[in-house]
Coordinates of C-alpha atoms in Angstrom, one line a residue:
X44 CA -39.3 5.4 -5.9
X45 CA -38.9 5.6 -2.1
X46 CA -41.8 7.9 -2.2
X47 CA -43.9 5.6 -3.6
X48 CA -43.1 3.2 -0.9
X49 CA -44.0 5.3 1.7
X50 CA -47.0 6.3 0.6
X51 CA -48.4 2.2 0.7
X52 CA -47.6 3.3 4.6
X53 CA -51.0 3.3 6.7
X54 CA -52.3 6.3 7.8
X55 CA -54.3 7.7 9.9
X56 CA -57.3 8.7 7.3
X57 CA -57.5 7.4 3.8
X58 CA -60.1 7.3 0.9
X59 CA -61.2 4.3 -1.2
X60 CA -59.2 3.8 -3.7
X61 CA -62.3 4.2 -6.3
X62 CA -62.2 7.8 -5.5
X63 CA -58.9 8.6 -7.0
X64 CA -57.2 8.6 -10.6
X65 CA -54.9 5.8 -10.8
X66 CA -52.1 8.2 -12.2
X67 CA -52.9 10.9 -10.5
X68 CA -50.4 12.8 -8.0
X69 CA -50.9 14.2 -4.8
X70 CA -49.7 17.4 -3.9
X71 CA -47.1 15.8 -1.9
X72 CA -45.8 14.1 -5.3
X73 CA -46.6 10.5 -4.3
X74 CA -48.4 8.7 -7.1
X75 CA -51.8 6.3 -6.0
X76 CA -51.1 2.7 -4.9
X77 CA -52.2 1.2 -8.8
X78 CA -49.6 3.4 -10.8
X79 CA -47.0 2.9 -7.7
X80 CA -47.4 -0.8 -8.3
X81 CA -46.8 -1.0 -12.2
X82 CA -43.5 1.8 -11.7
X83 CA -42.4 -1.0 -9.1
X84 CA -43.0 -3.5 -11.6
X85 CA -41.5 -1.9 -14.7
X86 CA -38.2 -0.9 -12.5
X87 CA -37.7 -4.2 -11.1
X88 CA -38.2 -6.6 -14.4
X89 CA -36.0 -4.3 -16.3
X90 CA -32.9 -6.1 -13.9
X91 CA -34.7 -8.9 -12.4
X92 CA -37.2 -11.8 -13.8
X93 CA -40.4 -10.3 -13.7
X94 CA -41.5 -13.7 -12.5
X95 CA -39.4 -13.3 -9.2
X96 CA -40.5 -9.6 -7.4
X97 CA -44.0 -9.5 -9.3
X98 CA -46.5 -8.5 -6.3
X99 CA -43.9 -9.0 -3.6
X100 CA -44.1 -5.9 -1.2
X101 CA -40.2 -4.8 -0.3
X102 CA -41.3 -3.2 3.0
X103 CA -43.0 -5.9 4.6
X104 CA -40.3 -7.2 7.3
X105 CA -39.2 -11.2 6.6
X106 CA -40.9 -12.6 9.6
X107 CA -44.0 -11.8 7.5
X108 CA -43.9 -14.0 4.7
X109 CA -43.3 -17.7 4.2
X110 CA -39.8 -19.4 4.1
X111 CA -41.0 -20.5 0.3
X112 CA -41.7 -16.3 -0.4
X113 CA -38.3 -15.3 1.6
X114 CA -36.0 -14.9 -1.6
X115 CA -38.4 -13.3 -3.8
X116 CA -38.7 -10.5 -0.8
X117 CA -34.9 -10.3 -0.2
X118 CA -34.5 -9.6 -4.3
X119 CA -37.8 -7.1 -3.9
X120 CA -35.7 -5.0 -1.0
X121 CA -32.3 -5.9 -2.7
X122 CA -33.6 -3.4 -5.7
X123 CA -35.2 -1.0 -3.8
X124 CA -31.9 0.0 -2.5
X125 CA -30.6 0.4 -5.9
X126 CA -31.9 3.7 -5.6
X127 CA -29.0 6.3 -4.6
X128 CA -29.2 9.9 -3.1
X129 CA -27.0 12.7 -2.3
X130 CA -25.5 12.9 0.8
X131 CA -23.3 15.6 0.9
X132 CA -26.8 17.3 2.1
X133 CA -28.0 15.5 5.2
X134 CA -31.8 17.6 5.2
X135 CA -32.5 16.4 1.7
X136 CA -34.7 13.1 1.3
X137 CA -33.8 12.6 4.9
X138 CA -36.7 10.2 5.3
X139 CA -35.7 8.1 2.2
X140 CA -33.2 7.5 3.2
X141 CA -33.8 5.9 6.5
X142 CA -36.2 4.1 5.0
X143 CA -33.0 2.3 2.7
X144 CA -31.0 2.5 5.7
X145 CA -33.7 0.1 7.7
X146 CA -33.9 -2.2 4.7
X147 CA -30.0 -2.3 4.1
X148 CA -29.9 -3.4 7.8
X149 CA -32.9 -5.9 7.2
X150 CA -31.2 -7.3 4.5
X151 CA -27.9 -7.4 6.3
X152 CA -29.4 -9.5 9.3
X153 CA -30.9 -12.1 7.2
X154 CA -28.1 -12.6 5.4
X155 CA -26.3 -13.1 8.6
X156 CA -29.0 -15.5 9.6
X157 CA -28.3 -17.9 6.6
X158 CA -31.7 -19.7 6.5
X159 CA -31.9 -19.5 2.8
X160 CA -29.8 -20.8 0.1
X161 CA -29.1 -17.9 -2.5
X162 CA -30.5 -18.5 -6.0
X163 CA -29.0 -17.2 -9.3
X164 CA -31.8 -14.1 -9.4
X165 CA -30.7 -13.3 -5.8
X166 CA -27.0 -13.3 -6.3
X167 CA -27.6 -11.3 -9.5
X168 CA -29.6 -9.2 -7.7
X169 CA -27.1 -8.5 -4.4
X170 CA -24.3 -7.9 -7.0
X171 CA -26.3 -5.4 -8.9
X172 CA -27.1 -3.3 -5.5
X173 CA -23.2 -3.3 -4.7
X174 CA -22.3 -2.2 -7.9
X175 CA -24.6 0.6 -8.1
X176 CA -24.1 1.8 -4.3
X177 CA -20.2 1.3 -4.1
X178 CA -18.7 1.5 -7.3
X179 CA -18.4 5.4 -8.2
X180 CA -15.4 7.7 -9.7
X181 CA -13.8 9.5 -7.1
X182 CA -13.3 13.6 -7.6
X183 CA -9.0 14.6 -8.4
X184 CA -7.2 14.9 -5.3
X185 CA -5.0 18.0 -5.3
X186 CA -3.5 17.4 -2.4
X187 CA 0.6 17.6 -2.8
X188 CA 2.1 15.8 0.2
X189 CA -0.9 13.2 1.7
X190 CA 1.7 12.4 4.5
X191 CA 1.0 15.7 6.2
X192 CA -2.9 15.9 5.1
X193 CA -5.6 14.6 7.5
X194 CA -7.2 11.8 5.9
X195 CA -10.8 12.8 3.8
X196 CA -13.9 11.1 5.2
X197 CA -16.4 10.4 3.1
X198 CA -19.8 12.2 4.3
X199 CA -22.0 9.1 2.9
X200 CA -19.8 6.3 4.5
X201 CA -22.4 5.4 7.5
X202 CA -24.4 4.2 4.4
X203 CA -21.9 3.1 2.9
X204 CA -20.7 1.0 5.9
X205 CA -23.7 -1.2 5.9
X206 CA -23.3 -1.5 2.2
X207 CA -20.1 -3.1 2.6
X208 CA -21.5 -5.1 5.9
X209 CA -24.1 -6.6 3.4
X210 CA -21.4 -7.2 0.8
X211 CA -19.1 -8.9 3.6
X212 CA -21.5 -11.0 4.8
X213 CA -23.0 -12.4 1.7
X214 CA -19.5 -13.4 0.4
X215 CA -19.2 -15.3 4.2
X216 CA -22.4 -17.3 3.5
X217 CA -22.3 -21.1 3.5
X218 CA -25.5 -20.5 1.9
X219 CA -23.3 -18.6 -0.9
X220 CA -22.3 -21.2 -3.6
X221 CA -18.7 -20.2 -5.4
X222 CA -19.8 -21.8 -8.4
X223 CA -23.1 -20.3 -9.0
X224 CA -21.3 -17.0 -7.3
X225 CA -18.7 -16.5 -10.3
X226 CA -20.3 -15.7 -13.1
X227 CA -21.5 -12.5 -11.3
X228 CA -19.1 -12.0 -9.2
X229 CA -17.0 -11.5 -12.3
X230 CA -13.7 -10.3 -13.5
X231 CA -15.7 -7.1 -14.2
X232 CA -16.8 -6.8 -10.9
X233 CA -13.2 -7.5 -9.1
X234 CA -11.6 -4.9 -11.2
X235 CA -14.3 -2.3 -10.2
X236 CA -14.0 -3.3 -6.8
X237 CA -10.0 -2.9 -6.6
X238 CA -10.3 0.6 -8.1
X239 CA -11.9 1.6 -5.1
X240 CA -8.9 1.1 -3.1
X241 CA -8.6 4.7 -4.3
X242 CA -10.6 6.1 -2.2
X243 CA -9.1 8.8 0.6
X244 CA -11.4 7.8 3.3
X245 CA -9.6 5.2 5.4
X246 CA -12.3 3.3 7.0
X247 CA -13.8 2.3 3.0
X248 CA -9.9 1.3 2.7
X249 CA -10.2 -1.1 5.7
X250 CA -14.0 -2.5 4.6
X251 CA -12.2 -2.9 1.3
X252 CA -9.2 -5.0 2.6
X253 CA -11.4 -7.5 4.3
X254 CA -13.8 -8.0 1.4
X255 CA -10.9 -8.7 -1.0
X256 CA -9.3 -10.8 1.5
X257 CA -12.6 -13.0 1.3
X258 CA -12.8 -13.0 -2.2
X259 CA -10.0 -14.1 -3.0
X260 CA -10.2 -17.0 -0.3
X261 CA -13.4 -18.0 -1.8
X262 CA -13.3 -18.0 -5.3
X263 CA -10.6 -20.0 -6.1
X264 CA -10.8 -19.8 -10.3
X265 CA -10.1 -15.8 -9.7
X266 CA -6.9 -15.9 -7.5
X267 CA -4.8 -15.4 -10.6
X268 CA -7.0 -12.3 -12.3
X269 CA -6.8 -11.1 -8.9
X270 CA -2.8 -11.3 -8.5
X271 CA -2.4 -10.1 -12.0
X272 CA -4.8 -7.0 -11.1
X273 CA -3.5 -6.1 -7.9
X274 CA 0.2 -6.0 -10.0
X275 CA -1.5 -3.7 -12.8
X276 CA -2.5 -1.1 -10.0
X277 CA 1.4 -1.4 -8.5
X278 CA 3.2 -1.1 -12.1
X279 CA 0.6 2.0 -12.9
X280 CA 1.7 3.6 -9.3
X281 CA 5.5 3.0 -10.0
X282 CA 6.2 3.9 -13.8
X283 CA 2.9 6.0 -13.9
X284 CA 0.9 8.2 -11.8
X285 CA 3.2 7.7 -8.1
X286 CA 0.1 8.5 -6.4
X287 CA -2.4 6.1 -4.9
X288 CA -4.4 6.0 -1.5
X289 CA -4.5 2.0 -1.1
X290 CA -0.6 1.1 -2.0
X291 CA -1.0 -0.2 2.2
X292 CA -4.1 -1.9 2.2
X293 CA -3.4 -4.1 -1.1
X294 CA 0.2 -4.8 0.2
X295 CA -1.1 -6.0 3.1
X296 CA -3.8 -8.6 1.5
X297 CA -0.9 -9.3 -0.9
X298 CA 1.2 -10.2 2.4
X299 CA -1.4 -13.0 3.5
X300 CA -1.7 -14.2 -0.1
X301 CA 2.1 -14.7 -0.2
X302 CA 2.1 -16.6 3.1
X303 CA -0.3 -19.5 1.3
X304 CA 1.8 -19.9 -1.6
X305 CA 2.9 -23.1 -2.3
X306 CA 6.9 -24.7 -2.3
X307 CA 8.7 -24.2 -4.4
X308 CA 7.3 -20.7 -5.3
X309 CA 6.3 -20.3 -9.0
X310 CA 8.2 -17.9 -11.7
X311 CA 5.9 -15.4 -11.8
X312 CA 5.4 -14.8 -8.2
X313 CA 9.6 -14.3 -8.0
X314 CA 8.7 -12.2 -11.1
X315 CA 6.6 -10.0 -8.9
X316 CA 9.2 -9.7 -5.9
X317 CA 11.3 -8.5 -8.8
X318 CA 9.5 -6.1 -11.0
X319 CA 6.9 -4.9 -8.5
X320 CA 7.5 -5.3 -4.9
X321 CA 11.1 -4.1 -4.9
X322 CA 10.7 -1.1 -7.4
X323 CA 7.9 0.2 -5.0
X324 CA 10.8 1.1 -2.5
X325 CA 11.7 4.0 -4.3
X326 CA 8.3 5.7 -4.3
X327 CA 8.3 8.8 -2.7
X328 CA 5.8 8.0 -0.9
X329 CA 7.0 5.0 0.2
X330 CA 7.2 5.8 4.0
X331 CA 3.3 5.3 3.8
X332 CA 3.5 1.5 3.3
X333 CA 6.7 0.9 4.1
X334 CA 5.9 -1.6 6.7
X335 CA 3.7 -3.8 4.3
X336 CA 6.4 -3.6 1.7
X337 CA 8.6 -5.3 4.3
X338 CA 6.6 -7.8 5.3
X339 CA 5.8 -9.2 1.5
X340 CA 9.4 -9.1 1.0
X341 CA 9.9 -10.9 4.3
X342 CA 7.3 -13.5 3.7
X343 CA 8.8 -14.3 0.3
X344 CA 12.8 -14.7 1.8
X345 CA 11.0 -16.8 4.6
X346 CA 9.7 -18.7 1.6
X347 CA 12.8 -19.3 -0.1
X348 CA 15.6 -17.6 1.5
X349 CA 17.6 -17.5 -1.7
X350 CA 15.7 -14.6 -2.8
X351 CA 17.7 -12.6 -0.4
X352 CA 20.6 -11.3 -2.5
X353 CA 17.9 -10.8 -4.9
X354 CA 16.4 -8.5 -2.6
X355 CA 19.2 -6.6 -1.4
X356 CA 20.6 -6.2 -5.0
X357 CA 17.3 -4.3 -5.8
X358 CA 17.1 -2.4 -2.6
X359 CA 20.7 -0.7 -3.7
X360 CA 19.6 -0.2 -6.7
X361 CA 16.9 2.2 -5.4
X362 CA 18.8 3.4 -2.1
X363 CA 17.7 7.0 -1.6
X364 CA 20.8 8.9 -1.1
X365 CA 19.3 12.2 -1.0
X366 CA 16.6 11.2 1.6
X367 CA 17.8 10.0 5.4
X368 CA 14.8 9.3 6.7
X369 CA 14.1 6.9 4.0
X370 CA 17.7 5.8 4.7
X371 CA 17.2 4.8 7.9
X372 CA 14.2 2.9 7.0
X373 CA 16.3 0.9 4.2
X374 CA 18.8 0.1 6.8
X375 CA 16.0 -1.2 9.1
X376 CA 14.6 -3.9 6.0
X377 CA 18.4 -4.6 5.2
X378 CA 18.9 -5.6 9.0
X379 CA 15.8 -8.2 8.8
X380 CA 16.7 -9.5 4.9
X381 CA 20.6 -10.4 5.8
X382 CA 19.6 -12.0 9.2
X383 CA 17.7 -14.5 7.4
X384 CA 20.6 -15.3 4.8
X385 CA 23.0 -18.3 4.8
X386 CA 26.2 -17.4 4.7
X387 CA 26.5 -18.6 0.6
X388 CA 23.8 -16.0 0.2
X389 CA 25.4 -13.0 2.2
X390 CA 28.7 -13.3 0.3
X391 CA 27.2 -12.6 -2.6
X392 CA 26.3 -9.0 -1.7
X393 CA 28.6 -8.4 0.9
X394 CA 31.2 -6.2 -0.8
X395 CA 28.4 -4.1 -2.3
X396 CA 26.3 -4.0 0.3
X397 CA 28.9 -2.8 3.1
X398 CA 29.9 -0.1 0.5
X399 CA 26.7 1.4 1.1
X400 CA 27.0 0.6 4.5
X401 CA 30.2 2.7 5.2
X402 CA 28.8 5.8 3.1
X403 CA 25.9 5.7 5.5
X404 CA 28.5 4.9 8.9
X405 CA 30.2 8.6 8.0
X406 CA 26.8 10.5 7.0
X407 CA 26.3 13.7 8.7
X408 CA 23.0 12.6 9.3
X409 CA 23.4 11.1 12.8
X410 CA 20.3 9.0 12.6
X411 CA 21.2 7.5 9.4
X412 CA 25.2 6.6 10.7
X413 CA 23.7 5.5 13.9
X414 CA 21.4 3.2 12.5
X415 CA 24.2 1.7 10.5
X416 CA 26.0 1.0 13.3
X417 CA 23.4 -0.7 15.4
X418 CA 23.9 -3.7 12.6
X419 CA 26.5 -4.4 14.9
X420 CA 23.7 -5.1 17.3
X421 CA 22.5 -7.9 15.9
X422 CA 24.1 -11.5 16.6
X423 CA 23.5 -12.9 13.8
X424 CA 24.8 -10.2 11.3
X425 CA 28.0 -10.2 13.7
X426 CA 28.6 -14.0 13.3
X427 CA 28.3 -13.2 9.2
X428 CA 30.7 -10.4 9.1
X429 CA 32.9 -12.5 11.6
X430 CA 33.2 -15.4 9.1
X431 CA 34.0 -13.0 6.1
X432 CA 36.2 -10.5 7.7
X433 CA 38.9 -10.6 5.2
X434 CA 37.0 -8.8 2.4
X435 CA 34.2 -6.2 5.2
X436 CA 36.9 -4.8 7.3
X437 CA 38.8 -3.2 4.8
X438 CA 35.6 -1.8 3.4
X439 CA 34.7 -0.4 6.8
X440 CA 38.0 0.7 8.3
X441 CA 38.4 3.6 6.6
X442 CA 34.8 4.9 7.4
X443 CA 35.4 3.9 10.7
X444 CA 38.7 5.8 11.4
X445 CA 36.9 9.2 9.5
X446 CA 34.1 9.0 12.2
X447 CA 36.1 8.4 15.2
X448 CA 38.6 11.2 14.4
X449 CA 35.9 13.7 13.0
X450 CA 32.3 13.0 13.6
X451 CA 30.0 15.9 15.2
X452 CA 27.7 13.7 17.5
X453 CA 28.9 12.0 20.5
X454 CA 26.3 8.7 20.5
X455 CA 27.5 8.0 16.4
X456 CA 31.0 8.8 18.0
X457 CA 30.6 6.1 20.9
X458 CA 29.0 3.5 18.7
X459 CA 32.1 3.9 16.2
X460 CA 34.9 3.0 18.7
X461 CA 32.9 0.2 19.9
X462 CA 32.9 -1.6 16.4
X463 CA 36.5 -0.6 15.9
X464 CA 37.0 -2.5 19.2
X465 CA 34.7 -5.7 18.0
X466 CA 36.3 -5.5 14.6
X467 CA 40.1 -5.7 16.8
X468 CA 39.1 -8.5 18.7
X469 CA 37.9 -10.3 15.9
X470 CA 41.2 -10.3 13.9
X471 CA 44.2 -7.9 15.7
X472 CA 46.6 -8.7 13.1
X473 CA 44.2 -7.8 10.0
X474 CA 42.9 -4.7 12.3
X475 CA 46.7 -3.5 12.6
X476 CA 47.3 -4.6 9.0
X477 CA 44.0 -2.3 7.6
X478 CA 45.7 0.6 10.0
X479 CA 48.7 0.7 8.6
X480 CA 47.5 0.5 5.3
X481 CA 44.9 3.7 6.3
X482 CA 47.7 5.3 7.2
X483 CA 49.7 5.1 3.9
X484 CA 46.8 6.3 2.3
X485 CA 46.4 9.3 4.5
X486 CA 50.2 10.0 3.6
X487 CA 49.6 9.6 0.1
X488 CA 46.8 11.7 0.0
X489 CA 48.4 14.7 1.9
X490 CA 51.3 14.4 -0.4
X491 CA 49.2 14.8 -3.6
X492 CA 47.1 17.8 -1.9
X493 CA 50.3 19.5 -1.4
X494 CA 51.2 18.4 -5.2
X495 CA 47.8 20.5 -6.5
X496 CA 48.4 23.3 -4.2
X497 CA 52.0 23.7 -5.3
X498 CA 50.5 23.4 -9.2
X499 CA 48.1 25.8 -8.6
X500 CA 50.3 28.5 -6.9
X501 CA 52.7 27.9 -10.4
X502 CA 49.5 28.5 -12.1
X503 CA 49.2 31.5 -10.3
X504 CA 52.4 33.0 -10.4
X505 CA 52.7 32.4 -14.4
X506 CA 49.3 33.9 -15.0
X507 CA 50.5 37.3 -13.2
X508 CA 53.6 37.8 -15.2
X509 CA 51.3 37.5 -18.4
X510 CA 49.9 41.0 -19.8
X511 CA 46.6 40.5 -20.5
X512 CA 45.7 41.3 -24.1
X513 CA 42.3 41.4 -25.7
X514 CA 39.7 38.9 -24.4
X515 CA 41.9 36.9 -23.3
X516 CA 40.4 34.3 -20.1
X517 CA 43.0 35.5 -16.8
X518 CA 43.3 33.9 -13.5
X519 CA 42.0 36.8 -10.8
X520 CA 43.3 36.4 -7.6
X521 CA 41.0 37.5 -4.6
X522 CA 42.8 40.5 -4.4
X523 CA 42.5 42.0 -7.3
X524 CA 38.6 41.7 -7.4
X525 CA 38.2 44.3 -4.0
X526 CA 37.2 47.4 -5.4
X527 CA 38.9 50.8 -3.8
X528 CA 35.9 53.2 -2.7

């Protein structure tokens, strides 16, 4: 088709048309300027009104026509670049395709322009081109670990780029009506549009981002398709596949849609906190968008801070015992969550949560124990474990004492005696109280390992005096299982 375009170019010798067979190629493959102009015809009114592009020439620039002839030229050069090519190989239709790159950045600049209120065929039009340029199935990754992979770039993105430009900017318009907008920007077309959050090339992710962002600021009547979609691709990532290249991008648009929400929030968007956003922390992958994650789950607490407890119930629910590094990153979200509970709030999770909190104070780990102890850092969570005392300092004493008489690494070992010492100022008497009663259960504990040893060297001792007969099962003491050479 671009072929035939360029050959309506001037040149620098031509023959009357007379001379020629209408349907005749040249050896270059172009067709004569009367067949060109009915294939342009029959292409175009098989997706647009026949009555809209019929004679209008999509190369001629817009400065050429008429305000009254602007719109049918903008719907002529919106469906010549629903043409698509290859670019995997650069060499091949090279001249094609900067002919579509020219009229994708024609198109682009008078949309910016906004001179001309979009019609129905136009809007049609634009979301045909998109759909036919952007939307495309992505090849299998077979990439295991995408944390350690450099990211893919896609080869055609610089045309890409202006695609989404042009998209970007139409949805921008003031000359873009909503209304008229919605029947073709359509469920259809959002779905299509969030599967391509798929895509491994990072700067189509970005584009991506932005254009939902708009979307969903302008067209009101699909905020809760898009919600519903956007919770469809989290729910397939958790339960399902566990592998998507957009989890960051769509958390962060969800972040900015949760800051507009209305007081008091609605039941399905605690729903979501509850069945999407707080399941997605135990993704293995989850270091990726970490940092959205939190701030959904902040925005929401800001919200209504009575989803808190919620929160942290969940986040030890998932707590990745076998990974520190994602330790340290749940201790870091648990830090932000509890300095934004009321105290009414905390004690519901305190005993739980300062469980956890002591098995990660004596972790071998030292980044995980010393991120545990920098809670005691923070002010705020100070002044909470102050006022509850009673019921965190026996959780925490004896994790406390373990690391202070034991622990490998000097800085987790400084840190510890420093809380011991808050904790002792706090409340001396229940600090010597929780000592002593440490200390009774060291004594009991030593007493009933020397109670097993004693069993088991009875055990021994009677097993030796037995002669073994048959198959019968024998204790074999270390000794007996050297072999003489």
């Amino acid at each position: 088709m671009f072929k035939q375009f360029l050959s309506k170019l001037p040149r620098k010798s031509s023959k009357p048309d007379s001379s020629s067979d209408p349907t005749q190629r040249s050896g270059s493959g172009a067709v004569s300027a009367p067949a060109r102009s009915n294939s342009v015809k029959r292409m175009s009114s098989a997706v647009f009104p026949s009555s809209v592009v019929a004679g209008i020439e999509p190369l001629v620039p817009f400065k050429d026509v008429p305000n009254s002839e602007k719109l049918n030229l903008f719907v002529s050069k919106v469906s010549l670049c629903c043409v698509t090519f290859d670019f995997s190989d650069q060499t091949k239709n090279s001249i094609e395709k900067d002919v579509k790159r020219q009229t994708l950045l024609e198109l682009l600049d008078f949309v910016a322009s906004g001179s001309v209120r979009f019609t129905e065929p136009a809007i049609l039009a634009m979301c045909r081109m998109c759909a036919v340029n952007l939307f495309r199935v992505f090849p299998p990754s077979y990439r295991e670990n995408d944390d350690d992979n450099e990211p893919m770039f896609d080869p055609a993105w610089p045309h890409l780029q202006i695609v989404y430009d042009l998209l970007l900017k139409f949805i921008t318009s003031p000359c873009l009506d909503a209304k008229l907008a919605k029947k073709y920007l359509d469920h259809g077309f959002i779905v299509k549009l969030l599967e391509l959050f798929d895509s491994e090339d990072p700067r189509e992710r970005e584009s991506l981002k932005t254009i939902l962002h708009r979307v969903y600021g302008k067209f009101m009547v699909h905020r809760p398709f898009i919600r519903k979609s956007m919770s469809n691709i989290f729910y397939s990532f958790v339960f399902e596949a566990e592998k998507h290249s957009g989890i960051a991008e769509l958390l962060e648009v969800f972040g900015s849609i949760v800051s507009g929400f209305a007081l008091p929030l609605k039941e399905e968007h605690k729903i979501f906190l509850w069945r999407v956003l707080v399941p997605l922390h135990k993704a293995k992958s989850v270091g990726g968008y970490f940092h959205q994650l939190s701030y959904c789950i902040t925005q929401f607490i800001d919200k209504e801070p009575k989803l808190g407890s919620v929160v942290i119930k969940g986040l030890l629910k998932f707590w990745p015992v076998t990974s520190s590094q994602k330790e340290v990153m749940f201790l870091g979200e648990v830090e932000e969550i509890v300095e934004a509970m009321s105290v009414l709030e905390f004690q519901k999770v305190m005993v739980p949560l300062f469980l956890r909190i002591a098995c990660c104070v004596n972790s071998c780990h030292f980044q995980v124990s010393e991120r545990a102890l920098f809670l005691w850092n923070n002010d705020q969570i100070v002044n909470l474990i102050a006022h509850n005392r009673q019921a965190i300092l026996p959780i925490m004493f004896t994790a406390l004492e373990k690391n202070a008489e034991n622990h490998w690494n000097q800085s987790v070992l400084n840190l510890t005696l420093n809380v011991r010492k808050m904790f002792c100022e706090m409340d001396e008497d229940l600090f010597m109280s929780c000592h002593a009663r440490f200390q009774e259960e060291e004594a009991e504990q030593c007493s009933a390992e020397e109670k097993r040893k004693e069993t088991w060297a009875r055990l021994e001792k009677a097993a030796s005096m037995k002669p073994v007969t048959g198959k019968t099962a024998v204790l074999v003491t270390p000794l007996a299982t050297s072999i003489a050479c």
